[in-house]
Amino acid sequence: MAVNEELRLKIFMCFLKFSEENRRITKMAQALGVEKYEMSRQVAQLEKEGYVDRSDPRRPKLTDKGRKLAEGYARRMELAQNHLIYEGVPKEEARHDAMMLTLYCGDKTFENIQRMEETLRMKEIFADVPSFSGREFSEKINDGHYTFPFIIYREKVKKGNNISMANKGFAHPCEVIVGEGGGFVLLRAVDMDEISGFSGIKMKGSVQHLKF
């Protein structure tokens, strides 16, 4: 039997979202715009693979194995669609492309998408907040490993510039690890060349101490 991966995914979503009354071959076929015989073939194949229970032919349902897979697909699709829409893709195209991403992209890709989405969400949450603590930040963000852009500022503006020389002394972006209500910001020092604003002499070195 030929396997239509896109149709299989849509069938999983029907089983997950439709009421028991609507989880019938005829109604699912109508909803997806396919012939009843094709729907029956695909559901029969899913039963052979252990994803569907048809002990009651009139009311097929997902097995535990099938529900776990369907819920994983649903999470991926929502994440991919939201990301694409945020990036400016029209909603209908985003829905279709999210399905393709769900089917053909690996776990690492979705881990990266999830981190990107979480980073953008945090930017929106704190966009109008002038200052906040690490504790407040950790309570808002989901546990995980992230990268964030950052800037190190001087305490006082000099010559119209308040960016510290030390800003060039660290690799960008920084790493942020959050878990169990707390977290760490990891800054990696790098060698830097800079002309001293005081003496005009080119200086080379690395950051030795940091206070915040």
JSON list of C-alpha atoms in Angstrom, two decimals:
[
{"chain": "A", "resi": 1, "resn": "MET", "atom": "CA", "xyz": [0.00, 0.00, 0.00]},
{"chain": "A", "resi": 2, "resn": "ALA", "atom": "CA", "xyz": [1.34, 3.40, -0.95]},
{"chain": "A", "resi": 3, "resn": "VAL", "atom": "CA", "xyz": [1.79, 5.65, 2.05]},
{"chain": "A", "resi": 4, "resn": "ASN", "atom": "CA", "xyz": [0.64, 9.23, 1.70]},
{"chain": "A", "resi": 5, "resn": "GLU", "atom": "CA", "xyz": [2.54, 10.92, 4.54]},
{"chain": "A", "resi": 6, "resn": "GLU", "atom": "CA", "xyz": [0.64, 14.19, 4.29]},
{"chain": "A", "resi": 7, "resn": "LEU", "atom": "CA", "xyz": [-2.71, 12.42, 4.40]},
{"chain": "A", "resi": 8, "resn": "ARG", "atom": "CA", "xyz": [-1.58, 10.26, 7.32]},
{"chain": "A", "resi": 9, "resn": "LEU", "atom": "CA", "xyz": [-0.66, 13.38, 9.26]},
{"chain": "A", "resi": 10, "resn": "LYS", "atom": "CA", "xyz": [-4.06, 14.93, 8.53]},
{"chain": "A", "resi": 11, "resn": "ILE", "atom": "CA", "xyz": [-5.76, 11.71, 9.67]},
{"chain": "A", "resi": 12, "resn": "PHE", "atom": "CA", "xyz": [-3.84, 11.80, 12.94]},
{"chain": "A", "resi": 13, "resn": "MET", "atom": "CA", "xyz": [-5.03, 15.38, 13.47]},
{"chain": "A", "resi": 14, "resn": "CYS", "atom": "CA", "xyz": [-8.64, 14.32, 12.78]},
{"chain": "A", "resi": 15, "resn": "PHE", "atom": "CA", "xyz": [-8.44, 11.57, 15.38]},
{"chain": "A", "resi": 16, "resn": "LEU", "atom": "CA", "xyz": [-6.94, 14.01, 17.85]},
{"chain": "A", "resi": 17, "resn": "LYS", "atom": "CA", "xyz": [-9.34, 16.92, 17.33]},
{"chain": "A", "resi": 18, "resn": "PHE", "atom": "CA", "xyz": [-12.66, 15.42, 16.18]},
{"chain": "A", "resi": 19, "resn": "SER", "atom": "CA", "xyz": [-15.37, 14.39, 18.63]},
{"chain": "A", "resi": 20, "resn": "GLU", "atom": "CA", "xyz": [-16.16, 10.69, 18.97]},
{"chain": "A", "resi": 21, "resn": "GLU", "atom": "CA", "xyz": [-19.27, 11.21, 16.81]},
{"chain": "A", "resi": 22, "resn": "ASN", "atom": "CA", "xyz": [-17.23, 12.70, 13.97]},
{"chain": "A", "resi": 23, "resn": "ARG", "atom": "CA", "xyz": [-14.34, 10.21, 14.16]},
{"chain": "A", "resi": 24, "resn": "ARG", "atom": "CA", "xyz": [-15.83, 8.03, 11.46]},
{"chain": "A", "resi": 25, "resn": "ILE", "atom": "CA", "xyz": [-14.32, 7.09, 8.12]},
{"chain": "A", "resi": 26, "resn": "THR", "atom": "CA", "xyz": [-17.02, 8.85, 6.08]},
{"chain": "A", "resi": 27, "resn": "LYS", "atom": "CA", "xyz": [-16.92, 12.11, 8.02]},
{"chain": "A", "resi": 28, "resn": "MET", "atom": "CA", "xyz": [-13.14, 12.25, 8.16]},
{"chain": "A", "resi": 29, "resn": "ALA", "atom": "CA", "xyz": [-12.97, 11.57, 4.42]},
{"chain": "A", "resi": 30, "resn": "GLN", "atom": "CA", "xyz": [-15.43, 14.41, 3.79]},
{"chain": "A", "resi": 31, "resn": "ALA", "atom": "CA", "xyz": [-13.48, 16.78, 6.03]},
{"chain": "A", "resi": 32, "resn": "LEU", "atom": "CA", "xyz": [-10.20, 16.03, 4.24]},
{"chain": "A", "resi": 33, "resn": "GLY", "atom": "CA", "xyz": [-11.68, 15.95, 0.74]},
{"chain": "A", "resi": 34, "resn": "VAL", "atom": "CA", "xyz": [-10.61, 12.37, -0.10]},
{"chain": "A", "resi": 35, "resn": "GLU", "atom": "CA", "xyz": [-12.48, 9.30, -1.24]},
{"chain": "A", "resi": 36, "resn": "LYS", "atom": "CA", "xyz": [-13.87, 7.02, 1.45]},
{"chain": "A", "resi": 37, "resn": "TYR", "atom": "CA", "xyz": [-11.98, 4.00, 0.11]},
{"chain": "A", "resi": 38, "resn": "GLU", "atom": "CA", "xyz": [-8.66, 5.87, 0.35]},
{"chain": "A", "resi": 39, "resn": "MET", "atom": "CA", "xyz": [-9.41, 6.89, 3.90]},
{"chain": "A", "resi": 40, "resn": "SER", "atom": "CA", "xyz": [-10.29, 3.29, 4.77]},
{"chain": "A", "resi": 41, "resn": "ARG", "atom": "CA", "xyz": [-7.00, 2.04, 3.28]},
{"chain": "A", "resi": 42, "resn": "GLN", "atom": "CA", "xyz": [-4.92, 4.53, 5.24]},
{"chain": "A", "resi": 43, "resn": "VAL", "atom": "CA", "xyz": [-6.74, 3.86, 8.53]},
{"chain": "A", "resi": 44, "resn": "ALA", "atom": "CA", "xyz": [-6.34, 0.12, 7.98]},
{"chain": "A", "resi": 45, "resn": "GLN", "atom": "CA", "xyz": [-2.61, 0.62, 7.52]},
{"chain": "A", "resi": 46, "resn": "LEU", "atom": "CA", "xyz": [-2.44, 2.71, 10.69]},
{"chain": "A", "resi": 47, "resn": "GLU", "atom": "CA", "xyz": [-4.21, -0.13, 12.51]},
{"chain": "A", "resi": 48, "resn": "LYS", "atom": "CA", "xyz": [-1.59, -2.61, 11.26]},
{"chain": "A", "resi": 49, "resn": "GLU", "atom": "CA", "xyz": [1.13, -0.33, 12.58]},
{"chain": "A", "resi": 50, "resn": "GLY", "atom": "CA", "xyz": [-0.50, -0.17, 16.00]},
{"chain": "A", "resi": 51, "resn": "TYR", "atom": "CA", "xyz": [-1.66, 3.45, 15.86]},
{"chain": "A", "resi": 52, "resn": "VAL", "atom": "CA", "xyz": [-5.42, 2.91, 15.51]},
{"chain": "A", "resi": 53, "resn": "ASP", "atom": "CA", "xyz": [-7.83, 0.65, 17.37]},
{"chain": "A", "resi": 54, "resn": "ARG", "atom": "CA", "xyz": [-10.77, -0.54, 15.26]},
{"chain": "A", "resi": 55, "resn": "SER", "atom": "CA", "xyz": [-12.24, -3.06, 17.67]},
{"chain": "A", "resi": 56, "resn": "ASP", "atom": "CA", "xyz": [-15.43, -1.01, 17.21]},
{"chain": "A", "resi": 57, "resn": "PRO", "atom": "CA", "xyz": [-15.47, -0.48, 13.41]},
{"chain": "A", "resi": 58, "resn": "ARG", "atom": "CA", "xyz": [-17.98, 2.36, 13.69]},
{"chain": "A", "resi": 59, "resn": "ARG", "atom": "CA", "xyz": [-15.87, 4.29, 16.19]},
{"chain": "A", "resi": 60, "resn": "PRO", "atom": "CA", "xyz": [-12.14, 3.83, 15.48]},
{"chain": "A", "resi": 61, "resn": "LYS", "atom": "CA", "xyz": [-9.81, 5.53, 17.92]},
{"chain": "A", "resi": 62, "resn": "LEU", "atom": "CA", "xyz": [-6.13, 6.11, 18.50]},
{"chain": "A", "resi": 63, "resn": "THR", "atom": "CA", "xyz": [-4.17, 3.65, 20.59]},
{"chain": "A", "resi": 64, "resn": "ASP", "atom": "CA", "xyz": [-1.88, 5.00, 23.30]},
{"chain": "A", "resi": 65, "resn": "LYS", "atom": "CA", "xyz": [0.97, 4.72, 20.79]},
{"chain": "A", "resi": 66, "resn": "GLY", "atom": "CA", "xyz": [-1.06, 6.57, 18.19]},
{"chain": "A", "resi": 67, "resn": "ARG", "atom": "CA", "xyz": [-2.12, 9.35, 20.56]},
{"chain": "A", "resi": 68, "resn": "LYS", "atom": "CA", "xyz": [1.46, 9.93, 21.66]},
{"chain": "A", "resi": 69, "resn": "LEU", "atom": "CA", "xyz": [2.57, 10.30, 18.03]},
{"chain": "A", "resi": 70, "resn": "ALA", "atom": "CA", "xyz": [-0.40, 12.51, 17.12]},
{"chain": "A", "resi": 71, "resn": "GLU", "atom": "CA", "xyz": [0.18, 14.83, 20.08]},
{"chain": "A", "resi": 72, "resn": "GLY", "atom": "CA", "xyz": [3.85, 15.13, 19.11]},
{"chain": "A", "resi": 73, "resn": "TYR", "atom": "CA", "xyz": [2.84, 16.06, 15.56]},
{"chain": "A", "resi": 74, "resn": "ALA", "atom": "CA", "xyz": [0.35, 18.62, 16.89]},
{"chain": "A", "resi": 75, "resn": "ARG", "atom": "CA", "xyz": [2.99, 20.31, 19.05]},
{"chain": "A", "resi": 76, "resn": "ARG", "atom": "CA", "xyz": [5.39, 20.48, 16.12]},
{"chain": "A", "resi": 77, "resn": "MET", "atom": "CA", "xyz": [2.76, 21.91, 13.77]},
{"chain": "A", "resi": 78, "resn": "GLU", "atom": "CA", "xyz": [1.71, 24.62, 16.21]},
{"chain": "A", "resi": 79, "resn": "LEU", "atom": "CA", "xyz": [5.31, 25.60, 16.88]},
{"chain": "A", "resi": 80, "resn": "ALA", "atom": "CA", "xyz": [6.25, 25.66, 13.18]},
{"chain": "A", "resi": 81, "resn": "GLN", "atom": "CA", "xyz": [3.11, 27.56, 12.14]},
{"chain": "A", "resi": 82, "resn": "ASN", "atom": "CA", "xyz": [3.52, 30.22, 14.83]},
{"chain": "A", "resi": 83, "resn": "HIS", "atom": "CA", "xyz": [7.16, 30.68, 13.87]},
{"chain": "A", "resi": 84, "resn": "LEU", "atom": "CA", "xyz": [6.38, 31.05, 10.16]},
{"chain": "A", "resi": 85, "resn": "ILE", "atom": "CA", "xyz": [3.56, 33.52, 10.80]},
{"chain": "A", "resi": 86, "resn": "TYR", "atom": "CA", "xyz": [5.86, 35.57, 13.04]},
{"chain": "A", "resi": 87, "resn": "GLU", "atom": "CA", "xyz": [8.37, 35.65, 10.19]},
{"chain": "A", "resi": 88, "resn": "GLY", "atom": "CA", "xyz": [5.73, 37.12, 7.89]},
{"chain": "A", "resi": 89, "resn": "VAL", "atom": "CA", "xyz": [4.50, 34.03, 6.02]},
{"chain": "A", "resi": 90, "resn": "PRO", "atom": "CA", "xyz": [0.74, 34.30, 5.20]},
{"chain": "A", "resi": 91, "resn": "LYS", "atom": "CA", "xyz": [-1.43, 32.12, 7.42]},
{"chain": "A", "resi": 92, "resn": "GLU", "atom": "CA", "xyz": [-2.55, 29.64, 4.76]},
{"chain": "A", "resi": 93, "resn": "GLU", "atom": "CA", "xyz": [0.98, 29.13, 3.47]},
{"chain": "A", "resi": 94, "resn": "ALA", "atom": "CA", "xyz": [2.27, 28.85, 7.02]},
{"chain": "A", "resi": 95, "resn": "ARG", "atom": "CA", "xyz": [-0.23, 26.10, 7.77]},
{"chain": "A", "resi": 96, "resn": "HIS", "atom": "CA", "xyz": [0.84, 24.07, 4.72]},
{"chain": "A", "resi": 97, "resn": "ASP", "atom": "CA", "xyz": [4.57, 24.66, 5.23]},
{"chain": "A", "resi": 98, "resn": "ALA", "atom": "CA", "xyz": [4.27, 23.82, 8.93]},
{"chain": "A", "resi": 99, "resn": "MET", "atom": "CA", "xyz": [2.92, 20.44, 7.88]},
{"chain": "A", "resi": 100, "resn": "MET", "atom": "CA", "xyz": [5.94, 19.87, 5.64]},
{"chain": "A", "resi": 101, "resn": "LEU", "atom": "CA", "xyz": [8.31, 20.90, 8.42]},
{"chain": "A", "resi": 102, "resn": "THR", "atom": "CA", "xyz": [6.53, 18.55, 10.82]},
{"chain": "A", "resi": 103, "resn": "LEU", "atom": "CA", "xyz": [6.89, 15.62, 8.46]},
{"chain": "A", "resi": 104, "resn": "TYR", "atom": "CA", "xyz": [10.40, 16.08, 7.18]},
{"chain": "A", "resi": 105, "resn": "CYS", "atom": "CA", "xyz": [12.46, 18.06, 9.72]},
{"chain": "A", "resi": 106, "resn": "GLY", "atom": "CA", "xyz": [14.33, 16.39, 12.56]},
{"chain": "A", "resi": 107, "resn": "ASP", "atom": "CA", "xyz": [14.26, 16.93, 16.31]},
{"chain": "A", "resi": 108, "resn": "LYS", "atom": "CA", "xyz": [17.28, 19.27, 16.24]},
{"chain": "A", "resi": 109, "resn": "THR", "atom": "CA", "xyz": [15.52, 21.62, 13.83]},
{"chain": "A", "resi": 110, "resn": "PHE", "atom": "CA", "xyz": [12.49, 21.82, 16.10]},
{"chain": "A", "resi": 111, "resn": "GLU", "atom": "CA", "xyz": [14.66, 22.32, 19.16]},
{"chain": "A", "resi": 112, "resn": "ASN", "atom": "CA", "xyz": [16.18, 25.35, 17.43]},
{"chain": "A", "resi": 113, "resn": "ILE", "atom": "CA", "xyz": [12.78, 26.68, 16.35]},
{"chain": "A", "resi": 114, "resn": "GLN", "atom": "CA", "xyz": [11.50, 26.29, 19.89]},
{"chain": "A", "resi": 115, "resn": "ARG", "atom": "CA", "xyz": [14.47, 28.19, 21.31]},
{"chain": "A", "resi": 116, "resn": "MET", "atom": "CA", "xyz": [13.99, 30.97, 18.76]},
{"chain": "A", "resi": 117, "resn": "GLU", "atom": "CA", "xyz": [10.30, 31.25, 19.60]},
{"chain": "A", "resi": 118, "resn": "GLU", "atom": "CA", "xyz": [11.01, 31.36, 23.32]},
{"chain": "A", "resi": 119, "resn": "THR", "atom": "CA", "xyz": [13.63, 34.07, 22.82]},
{"chain": "A", "resi": 120, "resn": "LEU", "atom": "CA", "xyz": [11.16, 36.20, 20.84]},
{"chain": "A", "resi": 121, "resn": "ARG", "atom": "CA", "xyz": [8.47, 35.64, 23.46]},
{"chain": "A", "resi": 122, "resn": "MET", "atom": "CA", "xyz": [10.78, 36.87, 26.22]},
{"chain": "A", "resi": 123, "resn": "LYS", "atom": "CA", "xyz": [11.68, 39.96, 24.20]},
{"chain": "A", "resi": 124, "resn": "GLU", "atom": "CA", "xyz": [7.98, 40.81, 23.98]},
{"chain": "A", "resi": 125, "resn": "ILE", "atom": "CA", "xyz": [7.38, 40.21, 27.68]},
{"chain": "A", "resi": 126, "resn": "PHE", "atom": "CA", "xyz": [10.21, 42.50, 28.81]},
{"chain": "A", "resi": 127, "resn": "ALA", "atom": "CA", "xyz": [10.14, 45.00, 25.91]},
{"chain": "A", "resi": 128, "resn": "ASP", "atom": "CA", "xyz": [8.72, 47.81, 28.08]},
{"chain": "A", "resi": 129, "resn": "VAL", "atom": "CA", "xyz": [10.32, 46.79, 31.38]},
{"chain": "A", "resi": 130, "resn": "PRO", "atom": "CA", "xyz": [13.29, 49.09, 32.17]},
{"chain": "A", "resi": 131, "resn": "SER", "atom": "CA", "xyz": [14.91, 46.62, 34.58]},
{"chain": "A", "resi": 132, "resn": "PHE", "atom": "CA", "xyz": [14.24, 43.15, 35.94]},
{"chain": "A", "resi": 133, "resn": "SER", "atom": "CA", "xyz": [16.02, 40.54, 37.99]},
{"chain": "A", "resi": 134, "resn": "GLY", "atom": "CA", "xyz": [17.40, 37.22, 36.87]},
{"chain": "A", "resi": 135, "resn": "ARG", "atom": "CA", "xyz": [14.83, 35.56, 39.11]},
{"chain": "A", "resi": 136, "resn": "GLU", "atom": "CA", "xyz": [11.97, 37.33, 37.32]},
{"chain": "A", "resi": 137, "resn": "PHE", "atom": "CA", "xyz": [13.42, 36.33, 33.97]},
{"chain": "A", "resi": 138, "resn": "SER", "atom": "CA", "xyz": [13.85, 32.68, 35.01]},
{"chain": "A", "resi": 139, "resn": "GLU", "atom": "CA", "xyz": [10.26, 32.50, 36.23]},
{"chain": "A", "resi": 140, "resn": "LYS", "atom": "CA", "xyz": [8.92, 33.63, 32.85]},
{"chain": "A", "resi": 141, "resn": "ILE", "atom": "CA", "xyz": [11.03, 31.53, 30.47]},
{"chain": "A", "resi": 142, "resn": "ASN", "atom": "CA", "xyz": [10.68, 27.79, 29.97]},
{"chain": "A", "resi": 143, "resn": "ASP", "atom": "CA", "xyz": [13.57, 25.65, 31.16]},
{"chain": "A", "resi": 144, "resn": "GLY", "atom": "CA", "xyz": [16.17, 25.14, 28.47]},
{"chain": "A", "resi": 145, "resn": "HIS", "atom": "CA", "xyz": [19.42, 26.26, 26.85]},
{"chain": "A", "resi": 146, "resn": "TYR", "atom": "CA", "xyz": [19.29, 29.53, 24.90]},
{"chain": "A", "resi": 147, "resn": "THR", "atom": "CA", "xyz": [21.45, 32.12, 23.18]},
{"chain": "A", "resi": 148, "resn": "PHE", "atom": "CA", "xyz": [20.76, 35.84, 23.63]},
{"chain": "A", "resi": 149, "resn": "PRO", "atom": "CA", "xyz": [22.29, 39.01, 22.19]},
{"chain": "A", "resi": 150, "resn": "PHE", "atom": "CA", "xyz": [23.68, 41.35, 24.85]},
{"chain": "A", "resi": 151, "resn": "ILE", "atom": "CA", "xyz": [25.42, 44.69, 25.34]},
{"chain": "A", "resi": 152, "resn": "ILE", "atom": "CA", "xyz": [27.67, 45.73, 28.23]},
{"chain": "A", "resi": 153, "resn": "TYR", "atom": "CA", "xyz": [27.24, 49.42, 29.07]},
{"chain": "A", "resi": 154, "resn": "ARG", "atom": "CA", "xyz": [29.37, 51.93, 30.94]},
{"chain": "A", "resi": 155, "resn": "GLU", "atom": "CA", "xyz": [27.95, 53.45, 34.07]},
{"chain": "A", "resi": 156, "resn": "LYS", "atom": "CA", "xyz": [28.32, 56.90, 32.49]},
{"chain": "A", "resi": 157, "resn": "VAL", "atom": "CA", "xyz": [28.06, 58.17, 28.92]},
{"chain": "A", "resi": 158, "resn": "LYS", "atom": "CA", "xyz": [31.37, 59.31, 27.41]},
{"chain": "A", "resi": 159, "resn": "LYS", "atom": "CA", "xyz": [31.52, 61.27, 24.14]},
{"chain": "A", "resi": 160, "resn": "GLY", "atom": "CA", "xyz": [27.93, 60.32, 23.40]},
{"chain": "A", "resi": 161, "resn": "ASN", "atom": "CA", "xyz": [28.63, 56.62, 23.83]},
{"chain": "A", "resi": 162, "resn": "ASN", "atom": "CA", "xyz": [27.68, 54.46, 26.78]},
{"chain": "A", "resi": 163, "resn": "ILE", "atom": "CA", "xyz": [28.83, 51.06, 25.42]},
{"chain": "A", "resi": 164, "resn": "SER", "atom": "CA", "xyz": [31.67, 49.67, 27.48]},
{"chain": "A", "resi": 165, "resn": "MET", "atom": "CA", "xyz": [34.99, 48.66, 25.95]},
{"chain": "A", "resi": 166, "resn": "ALA", "atom": "CA", "xyz": [34.42, 45.34, 27.70]},
{"chain": "A", "resi": 167, "resn": "ASN", "atom": "CA", "xyz": [31.53, 44.63, 25.33]},
{"chain": "A", "resi": 168, "resn": "LYS", "atom": "CA", "xyz": [34.11, 43.53, 22.73]},
{"chain": "A", "resi": 169, "resn": "GLY", "atom": "CA", "xyz": [35.80, 41.34, 25.28]},
{"chain": "A", "resi": 170, "resn": "PHE", "atom": "CA", "xyz": [33.17, 38.63, 25.19]},
{"chain": "A", "resi": 171, "resn": "ALA", "atom": "CA", "xyz": [31.88, 36.29, 22.51]},
{"chain": "A", "resi": 172, "resn": "HIS", "atom": "CA", "xyz": [28.42, 37.21, 21.20]},
{"chain": "A", "resi": 173, "resn": "PRO", "atom": "CA", "xyz": [25.74, 36.04, 21.75]},
{"chain": "A", "resi": 174, "resn": "CYS", "atom": "CA", "xyz": [25.87, 34.78, 25.31]},
{"chain": "A", "resi": 175, "resn": "GLU", "atom": "CA", "xyz": [24.46, 31.49, 26.53]},
{"chain": "A", "resi": 176, "resn": "VAL", "atom": "CA", "xyz": [21.62, 31.29, 29.03]},
{"chain": "A", "resi": 177, "resn": "ILE", "atom": "CA", "xyz": [20.77, 28.05, 30.84]},
{"chain": "A", "resi": 178, "resn": "VAL", "atom": "CA", "xyz": [17.52, 27.97, 32.83]},
{"chain": "A", "resi": 179, "resn": "GLY", "atom": "CA", "xyz": [16.18, 25.22, 35.07]},
{"chain": "A", "resi": 180, "resn": "GLU", "atom": "CA", "xyz": [14.32, 24.70, 38.33]},
{"chain": "A", "resi": 181, "resn": "GLY", "atom": "CA", "xyz": [13.43, 28.37, 38.77]},
{"chain": "A", "resi": 182, "resn": "GLY", "atom": "CA", "xyz": [16.97, 29.68, 38.33]},
{"chain": "A", "resi": 183, "resn": "GLY", "atom": "CA", "xyz": [19.61, 30.03, 35.70]},
{"chain": "A", "resi": 184, "resn": "PHE", "atom": "CA", "xyz": [23.08, 30.99, 34.55]},
{"chain": "A", "resi": 185, "resn": "VAL", "atom": "CA", "xyz": [24.38, 33.52, 32.04]},
{"chain": "A", "resi": 186, "resn": "LEU", "atom": "CA", "xyz": [27.57, 32.20, 30.45]},
{"chain": "A", "resi": 187, "resn": "LEU", "atom": "CA", "xyz": [29.96, 34.81, 29.05]},
{"chain": "A", "resi": 188, "resn": "ARG", "atom": "CA", "xyz": [33.07, 33.63, 27.21]},
{"chain": "A", "resi": 189, "resn": "ALA", "atom": "CA", "xyz": [36.00, 36.07, 27.32]},
{"chain": "A", "resi": 190, "resn": "VAL", "atom": "CA", "xyz": [37.90, 36.64, 24.06]},
{"chain": "A", "resi": 191, "resn": "ASP", "atom": "CA", "xyz": [41.05, 38.60, 23.16]},
{"chain": "A", "resi": 192, "resn": "MET", "atom": "CA", "xyz": [40.36, 42.10, 21.89]},
{"chain": "A", "resi": 193, "resn": "ASP", "atom": "CA", "xyz": [42.13, 45.05, 20.27]},
{"chain": "A", "resi": 194, "resn": "GLU", "atom": "CA", "xyz": [40.94, 48.54, 21.22]},
{"chain": "A", "resi": 195, "resn": "ILE", "atom": "CA", "xyz": [42.30, 52.09, 21.05]},
{"chain": "A", "resi": 196, "resn": "SER", "atom": "CA", "xyz": [42.32, 53.69, 24.46]},
{"chain": "A", "resi": 197, "resn": "GLY", "atom": "CA", "xyz": [40.02, 56.69, 24.66]},
{"chain": "A", "resi": 198, "resn": "PHE", "atom": "CA", "xyz": [42.39, 58.17, 27.25]},
{"chain": "A", "resi": 199, "resn": "SER", "atom": "CA", "xyz": [45.82, 57.71, 25.64]},
{"chain": "A", "resi": 200, "resn": "GLY", "atom": "CA", "xyz": [44.98, 56.94, 22.01]},
{"chain": "A", "resi": 201, "resn": "ILE", "atom": "CA", "xyz": [47.24, 53.89, 22.20]},
{"chain": "A", "resi": 202, "resn": "LYS", "atom": "CA", "xyz": [46.12, 50.61, 20.68]},
{"chain": "A", "resi": 203, "resn": "MET", "atom": "CA", "xyz": [45.64, 48.10, 23.46]},
{"chain": "A", "resi": 204, "resn": "LYS", "atom": "CA", "xyz": [45.38, 44.34, 23.33]},
{"chain": "A", "resi": 205, "resn": "GLY", "atom": "CA", "xyz": [44.21, 42.07, 26.10]},
{"chain": "A", "resi": 206, "resn": "SER", "atom": "CA", "xyz": [41.26, 40.29, 27.65]},
{"chain": "A", "resi": 207, "resn": "VAL", "atom": "CA", "xyz": [38.76, 40.96, 30.41]},
{"chain": "A", "resi": 208, "resn": "GLN", "atom": "CA", "xyz": [40.10, 39.75, 33.74]},
{"chain": "A", "resi": 209, "resn": "HIS", "atom": "CA", "xyz": [37.34, 40.84, 36.13]},
{"chain": "A", "resi": 210, "resn": "LEU", "atom": "CA", "xyz": [33.64, 41.57, 35.78]},
{"chain": "A", "resi": 211, "resn": "LYS", "atom": "CA", "xyz": [31.23, 43.11, 38.30]},
{"chain": "A", "resi": 212, "resn": "PHE", "atom": "CA", "xyz": [27.49, 43.62, 37.84]}
]
